[in-house]
Amino acid sequence: MPKPDVPHSGPGICFPGRNAAPGCAALTRELGGEPAGTAARMTSWLLVEQPGSWGPDALEDVLAAVFPAELLEAARAAGLRPLLIRKPGRHVRTPGAPRTVYVASGLPGNRWIERLDLADLAELSRLDLEAVADGCPGHGEPVSGPLFLVCTHGSKDMCCAVFGRPLATSLAQNHPGRVWEVSHVGGDRWAGNLLTVPDGYLHGSLAVPEAELAAKEALSGNVRLDNLRGRTSAESAWSQFAEIEIRGRTGLRGLDAVLAVTEEPDGDIREVLVHAGGRRYEVVVRRTVSAASGPSRCTARLVLSGFEAESVREV
């Protein structure tokens, strides 16, 4: 039987019991984990409303009822990220109720969102997944972004529910119609996670005040640097980190003001070329192991890897 979502108990009592190990998100914060360069790659999205509780495999169960496996695999390989969404608050599933579906592209220079309202989930099979993955619009009614998606998938990892739900509740009160709870976006240790669509920026380790500041920046067409995990359409974690490094040095905040354009791999070191504010920078990025600990409530051993900029020069 699927494990139900974990009721919210607040970060302060995330894992009750005097001798209980802390959750991975709480331990990551204690260890001073840095989220820069940890965003999963996503260039486009399929967001399917699924009210009610979510089991660990809820997303796959919903998609398997609509799309052939090979079609989904090809779309995901092209950068499409399917996710379940639900309205913040009490999770009740009403049989036969219409569903909201969003498709979106997050590529620089090609960001858009469209909405479809479906009477039956089976109607979703008519969607051209390949076109969505390629960033081609024309599937539903265009809507203005951004949407704020907060991971609360507690049956995947308890930390997502405990740290995510306060964010979703607060953001929904201040930005009605823009906020959805979302299924697993990757990186439970960085809960609370906030994904902004179609901007394509993922923030982690957020408390409510930090989430509100990230949303405020997004509504202004900018990116908040603090707690930024990365641009999801970047080619790699190294490119994500290089962009964040240059944003920190230049103060540039526009969505496309800082973009990594090429990278040369050499094991754990990569030279990343970044265009920023009409200038070009070469950033040499090294992967590091920043901290190790164990166990946490969520895993037998927590190892935090990270990145550092060995050098930055204008070219």
Short mmCIF file of C-alpha atoms in Angstrom, two decimals:
data_model
loop_
_atom_site.label_atom_id
_atom_site.label_comp_id
_atom_site.label_asym_id
_atom_site.label_seq_id
_atom_site.Cartn_x
_atom_site.Cartn_y
_atom_site.Cartn_z
CA MET A 1 0.00 0.00 0.00
CA PRO A 2 1.42 3.47 -0.89
CA LYS A 3 2.73 5.42 2.06
CA PRO A 4 0.60 8.54 2.62
CA ASP A 5 2.02 12.02 2.77
CA VAL A 6 3.43 12.91 6.16
CA PRO A 7 1.36 15.47 8.09
CA HIS A 8 3.13 18.76 8.60
CA SER A 9 4.62 19.15 12.06
CA GLY A 10 6.90 22.13 11.54
CA PRO A 11 10.67 22.16 11.04
CA GLY A 12 11.34 22.48 14.76
CA ILE A 13 9.84 19.04 15.44
CA CYS A 14 10.67 17.47 12.13
CA PHE A 15 11.55 14.08 13.56
CA PRO A 16 10.14 13.62 17.05
CA GLY A 17 11.85 11.42 19.57
CA ARG A 18 14.79 12.28 21.79
CA ASN A 19 17.14 9.82 20.11
CA ALA A 20 15.89 10.18 16.54
CA ALA A 21 18.46 11.21 13.93
CA PRO A 22 17.76 14.51 12.16
CA GLY A 23 16.36 14.46 8.65
CA CYS A 24 18.69 14.95 5.70
CA ALA A 25 17.53 18.55 5.14
CA ALA A 26 18.06 19.52 8.77
CA LEU A 27 21.45 17.82 8.82
CA THR A 28 22.46 19.52 5.56
CA ARG A 29 21.74 22.89 7.14
CA GLU A 30 23.71 21.95 10.27
CA LEU A 31 26.67 20.97 8.10
CA GLY A 32 26.52 24.24 6.15
CA GLY A 33 25.73 22.61 2.82
CA GLU A 34 25.88 24.95 -0.18
CA PRO A 35 23.11 24.38 -2.75
CA ALA A 36 24.84 26.09 -5.72
CA GLY A 37 25.11 23.69 -8.64
CA THR A 38 22.59 21.09 -7.44
CA ALA A 39 19.52 21.68 -9.63
CA ALA A 40 18.22 18.81 -11.75
CA ARG A 41 18.19 19.51 -15.49
CA MET A 42 14.78 20.60 -16.79
CA THR A 43 14.19 22.57 -19.98
CA SER A 44 10.41 22.10 -20.23
CA TRP A 45 7.57 20.88 -18.02
CA LEU A 46 4.37 18.90 -17.99
CA LEU A 47 2.49 19.76 -14.78
CA VAL A 48 -0.54 17.56 -14.10
CA GLU A 49 -2.97 18.31 -11.31
CA GLN A 50 -3.46 15.30 -9.05
CA PRO A 51 -5.42 16.21 -5.89
CA GLY A 52 -5.25 14.06 -2.79
CA SER A 53 -2.32 12.25 -1.19
CA TRP A 54 0.65 11.05 -3.26
CA GLY A 55 2.36 7.73 -2.80
CA PRO A 56 6.06 7.36 -3.61
CA ASP A 57 5.29 6.38 -7.22
CA ALA A 58 2.26 8.61 -7.78
CA LEU A 59 3.78 10.42 -10.77
CA GLU A 60 4.67 7.21 -12.60
CA ASP A 61 1.25 5.74 -11.87
CA VAL A 62 -0.51 8.76 -13.40
CA LEU A 63 1.74 8.96 -16.46
CA ALA A 64 1.61 5.21 -17.15
CA ALA A 65 -2.15 5.46 -17.52
CA VAL A 66 -1.77 8.02 -20.35
CA PHE A 67 1.54 7.75 -22.22
CA PRO A 68 3.58 4.86 -23.66
CA ALA A 69 6.80 4.32 -21.74
CA GLU A 70 9.06 4.90 -24.75
CA LEU A 71 7.37 8.23 -25.50
CA LEU A 72 7.93 9.43 -21.95
CA GLU A 73 11.52 8.24 -21.96
CA ALA A 74 12.29 10.17 -25.16
CA ALA A 75 10.64 13.35 -23.87
CA ARG A 76 12.53 13.16 -20.59
CA ALA A 77 15.80 12.62 -22.45
CA ALA A 78 15.05 15.84 -24.37
CA GLY A 79 14.68 17.79 -21.11
CA LEU A 80 10.95 17.50 -20.34
CA ARG A 81 10.18 17.15 -16.63
CA PRO A 82 6.73 15.75 -15.78
CA LEU A 83 5.50 16.64 -12.30
CA LEU A 84 2.30 16.33 -10.32
CA ILE A 85 0.78 19.47 -8.83
CA ARG A 86 -1.97 20.12 -6.31
CA LYS A 87 -3.39 23.16 -4.61
CA PRO A 88 -1.88 24.00 -1.22
CA GLY A 89 -3.94 23.09 1.79
CA ARG A 90 -6.14 20.12 2.61
CA HIS A 91 -5.63 17.39 0.04
CA VAL A 92 -8.98 15.95 -1.06
CA ARG A 93 -9.56 14.05 -4.30
CA THR A 94 -13.01 14.48 -5.86
CA PRO A 95 -13.77 11.77 -8.43
CA GLY A 96 -14.62 13.21 -11.84
CA ALA A 97 -13.40 16.72 -11.02
CA PRO A 98 -11.66 18.55 -13.91
CA ARG A 99 -7.89 18.80 -13.82
CA THR A 100 -5.57 21.69 -14.53
CA VAL A 101 -2.55 20.89 -16.69
CA TYR A 102 0.30 23.25 -17.55
CA VAL A 103 2.93 22.83 -20.24
CA ALA A 104 5.89 25.20 -20.25
CA SER A 105 9.30 25.91 -21.72
CA GLY A 106 12.18 27.34 -19.70
CA LEU A 107 14.82 27.86 -22.38
CA PRO A 108 16.46 31.31 -22.44
CA GLY A 109 14.66 33.42 -25.03
CA ASN A 110 11.85 30.87 -25.27
CA ARG A 111 9.96 30.90 -21.99
CA TRP A 112 6.21 30.34 -22.02
CA ILE A 113 3.38 28.64 -20.11
CA GLU A 114 0.10 27.28 -21.44
CA ARG A 115 -2.85 25.88 -19.53
CA LEU A 116 -5.21 23.05 -20.37
CA ASP A 117 -8.34 22.21 -18.36
CA LEU A 118 -9.22 18.54 -18.82
CA ALA A 119 -12.49 16.85 -17.95
CA ASP A 120 -10.77 13.47 -18.07
CA LEU A 121 -7.12 12.51 -17.63
CA ALA A 122 -7.33 10.37 -20.79
CA GLU A 123 -7.53 13.60 -22.82
CA LEU A 124 -3.89 14.18 -21.95
CA SER A 125 -2.87 11.42 -24.38
CA ARG A 126 -3.54 13.86 -27.25
CA LEU A 127 -0.76 16.17 -26.06
CA ASP A 128 2.29 16.32 -28.34
CA LEU A 129 5.00 15.58 -25.78
CA GLU A 130 7.77 15.80 -28.36
CA ALA A 131 6.74 19.34 -29.30
CA VAL A 132 6.60 20.42 -25.65
CA ALA A 133 10.05 18.93 -25.05
CA ASP A 134 11.33 20.85 -28.08
CA GLY A 135 9.99 24.12 -26.64
CA CYS A 136 7.22 24.53 -29.24
CA PRO A 137 4.04 26.26 -27.91
CA GLY A 138 0.47 25.91 -29.19
CA HIS A 139 -1.08 23.34 -26.87
CA GLY A 140 -3.39 25.38 -24.65
CA GLU A 141 -4.29 28.84 -23.40
CA PRO A 142 -1.23 31.06 -22.82
CA VAL A 143 -0.95 32.29 -19.23
CA SER A 144 1.40 34.75 -17.59
CA GLY A 145 3.98 33.44 -15.19
CA PRO A 146 5.67 32.82 -13.01
CA LEU A 147 4.27 29.83 -11.18
CA PHE A 148 5.78 28.94 -7.82
CA LEU A 149 6.11 25.19 -7.29
CA VAL A 150 7.01 23.94 -3.81
CA CYS A 151 8.00 20.30 -3.34
CA THR A 152 5.88 18.67 -0.61
CA HIS A 153 6.22 15.02 -1.66
CA GLY A 154 6.50 13.60 1.82
CA SER A 155 6.20 9.93 0.81
CA LYS A 156 9.42 10.38 -1.22
CA ASP A 157 11.19 12.08 1.67
CA MET A 158 9.67 13.39 4.90
CA CYS A 159 11.84 16.51 4.74
CA CYS A 160 9.99 17.70 1.63
CA ALA A 161 6.68 17.76 3.47
CA VAL A 162 8.03 19.17 6.72
CA PHE A 163 10.02 22.02 5.18
CA GLY A 164 7.92 22.48 2.04
CA ARG A 165 4.39 22.87 3.33
CA PRO A 166 5.00 26.06 5.34
CA LEU A 167 6.47 27.61 2.18
CA ALA A 168 3.49 26.58 0.05
CA THR A 169 1.01 27.88 2.61
CA SER A 170 2.68 31.26 2.96
CA LEU A 171 3.27 31.80 -0.76
CA ALA A 172 -0.31 30.81 -1.60
CA GLN A 173 -1.66 33.42 0.80
CA ASN A 174 0.44 36.17 -0.79
CA HIS A 175 0.35 35.03 -4.42
CA PRO A 176 -3.04 33.38 -5.00
CA GLY A 177 -3.33 31.40 -8.21
CA ARG A 178 0.43 31.16 -8.73
CA VAL A 179 1.37 28.57 -6.13
CA TRP A 180 1.18 24.79 -6.35
CA GLU A 181 2.54 21.95 -4.31
CA VAL A 182 4.63 19.75 -6.57
CA SER A 183 5.97 16.22 -6.57
CA HIS A 184 9.65 15.29 -6.26
CA VAL A 185 11.99 17.78 -7.97
CA GLY A 186 15.21 16.15 -6.75
CA GLY A 187 17.46 17.06 -3.84
CA ASP A 188 15.49 16.18 -0.70
CA ARG A 189 18.42 17.36 1.40
CA TRP A 190 17.79 20.88 0.08
CA ALA A 191 14.16 21.06 1.26
CA GLY A 192 12.30 23.40 1.24
CA ASN A 193 12.66 23.53 -2.53
CA LEU A 194 11.06 26.23 -4.69
CA LEU A 195 10.96 25.86 -8.49
CA THR A 196 9.92 28.90 -10.52
CA VAL A 197 8.31 28.14 -13.91
CA PRO A 198 8.92 29.07 -16.68
CA ASP A 199 11.95 31.00 -15.38
CA GLY A 200 13.66 27.70 -14.68
CA TYR A 201 15.40 28.61 -11.44
CA LEU A 202 15.43 26.31 -8.41
CA HIS A 203 16.08 27.49 -4.85
CA GLY A 204 16.71 25.23 -1.87
CA SER A 205 17.09 25.15 1.92
CA LEU A 206 14.44 27.86 2.12
CA ALA A 207 12.54 29.10 5.13
CA VAL A 208 9.36 31.12 4.63
CA PRO A 209 10.99 34.61 4.61
CA GLU A 210 13.59 33.47 2.06
CA ALA A 211 10.92 31.93 -0.17
CA GLU A 212 8.96 35.17 -0.12
CA LEU A 213 12.06 37.13 -1.18
CA ALA A 214 12.77 34.68 -4.01
CA ALA A 215 9.18 35.03 -5.23
CA LYS A 216 9.36 38.82 -5.05
CA GLU A 217 12.47 38.84 -7.23
CA ALA A 218 10.89 36.46 -9.73
CA LEU A 219 7.81 38.67 -10.08
CA SER A 220 10.18 41.49 -11.01
CA GLY A 221 11.84 39.37 -13.69
CA ASN A 222 14.96 38.76 -11.63
CA VAL A 223 16.74 35.94 -9.82
CA ARG A 224 17.55 35.99 -6.10
CA LEU A 225 21.08 34.74 -5.55
CA ASP A 226 20.72 33.52 -1.97
CA ASN A 227 19.92 29.77 -1.71
CA LEU A 228 19.99 29.41 -5.50
CA ARG A 229 20.55 25.81 -6.59
CA GLY A 230 20.84 26.75 -10.26
CA ARG A 231 19.26 27.37 -13.65
CA THR A 232 17.59 24.10 -14.63
CA SER A 233 18.23 24.53 -18.36
CA ALA A 234 22.01 24.86 -17.89
CA GLU A 235 24.03 22.07 -19.46
CA SER A 236 25.56 20.78 -16.22
CA ALA A 237 26.07 21.33 -12.52
CA TRP A 238 29.41 23.00 -13.31
CA SER A 239 27.66 25.51 -15.57
CA GLN A 240 25.05 26.20 -12.88
CA PHE A 241 27.75 26.90 -10.34
CA ALA A 242 29.74 29.09 -12.77
CA GLU A 243 26.66 31.23 -13.45
CA ILE A 244 26.01 31.66 -9.73
CA GLU A 245 29.66 32.58 -9.16
CA ILE A 246 29.49 35.29 -11.84
CA ARG A 247 26.15 36.58 -10.56
CA GLY A 248 27.76 36.97 -7.16
CA ARG A 249 30.73 38.88 -8.56
CA THR A 250 28.80 41.15 -10.95
CA GLY A 251 25.50 41.70 -9.13
CA LEU A 252 23.54 40.86 -12.29
CA ARG A 253 20.04 39.55 -11.50
CA GLY A 254 18.14 39.37 -14.81
CA LEU A 255 16.88 35.95 -15.90
CA ASP A 256 19.22 35.78 -18.88
CA ALA A 257 21.80 38.32 -17.76
CA VAL A 258 24.27 35.53 -16.96
CA LEU A 259 24.48 32.43 -19.17
CA ALA A 260 27.05 29.66 -19.40
CA VAL A 261 27.61 28.95 -23.10
CA THR A 262 30.38 26.31 -23.28
CA GLU A 263 32.37 24.10 -20.97
CA GLU A 264 35.48 21.98 -21.35
CA PRO A 265 35.53 18.91 -19.09
CA ASP A 266 38.65 17.57 -17.42
CA GLY A 267 37.59 15.07 -14.76
CA ASP A 268 36.30 16.94 -11.72
CA ILE A 269 37.47 20.26 -13.18
CA ARG A 270 35.76 22.15 -16.00
CA GLU A 271 36.43 25.44 -17.74
CA VAL A 272 33.11 27.19 -18.22
CA LEU A 273 32.67 30.19 -20.51
CA VAL A 274 30.01 32.56 -19.17
CA HIS A 275 28.44 35.53 -20.95
CA ALA A 276 27.39 38.23 -18.49
CA GLY A 277 26.31 41.82 -19.08
CA GLY A 278 28.06 42.06 -22.45
CA ARG A 279 31.30 40.55 -21.07
CA ARG A 280 32.78 37.05 -21.12
CA TYR A 281 34.32 35.20 -18.22
CA GLU A 282 36.22 31.94 -17.98
CA VAL A 283 35.43 30.14 -14.74
CA VAL A 284 37.47 27.11 -13.72
CA VAL A 285 35.19 25.01 -11.51
CA ARG A 286 36.24 22.05 -9.35
CA ARG A 287 33.93 19.53 -7.72
CA THR A 288 34.68 18.97 -4.03
CA VAL A 289 33.42 16.92 -1.10
CA SER A 290 32.34 19.60 1.33
CA ALA A 291 31.10 17.51 4.25
CA ALA A 292 30.25 13.97 5.27
CA SER A 293 28.14 12.70 8.13
CA GLY A 294 25.88 9.87 9.01
CA PRO A 295 23.39 8.64 9.56
CA SER A 296 20.41 10.92 8.98
CA ARG A 297 16.74 10.04 9.39
CA CYS A 298 16.53 9.68 5.58
CA THR A 299 19.77 7.95 4.63
CA ALA A 300 22.47 5.75 6.14
CA ARG A 301 25.19 8.29 5.39
CA LEU A 302 24.98 11.86 4.16
CA VAL A 303 27.78 13.07 1.88
CA LEU A 304 27.63 16.65 0.64
CA SER A 305 29.58 17.39 -2.51
CA GLY A 306 29.99 20.92 -3.76
CA PHE A 307 31.94 23.15 -6.10
CA GLU A 308 34.56 25.86 -5.88
CA ALA A 309 35.84 28.38 -8.39
CA GLU A 310 39.58 27.83 -8.80
CA SER A 311 39.88 30.91 -10.98
CA VAL A 312 37.77 33.55 -12.72
CA ARG A 313 39.08 35.78 -15.47
CA GLU A 314 37.54 38.05 -18.04
CA VAL A 315 38.34 36.99 -21.60
#
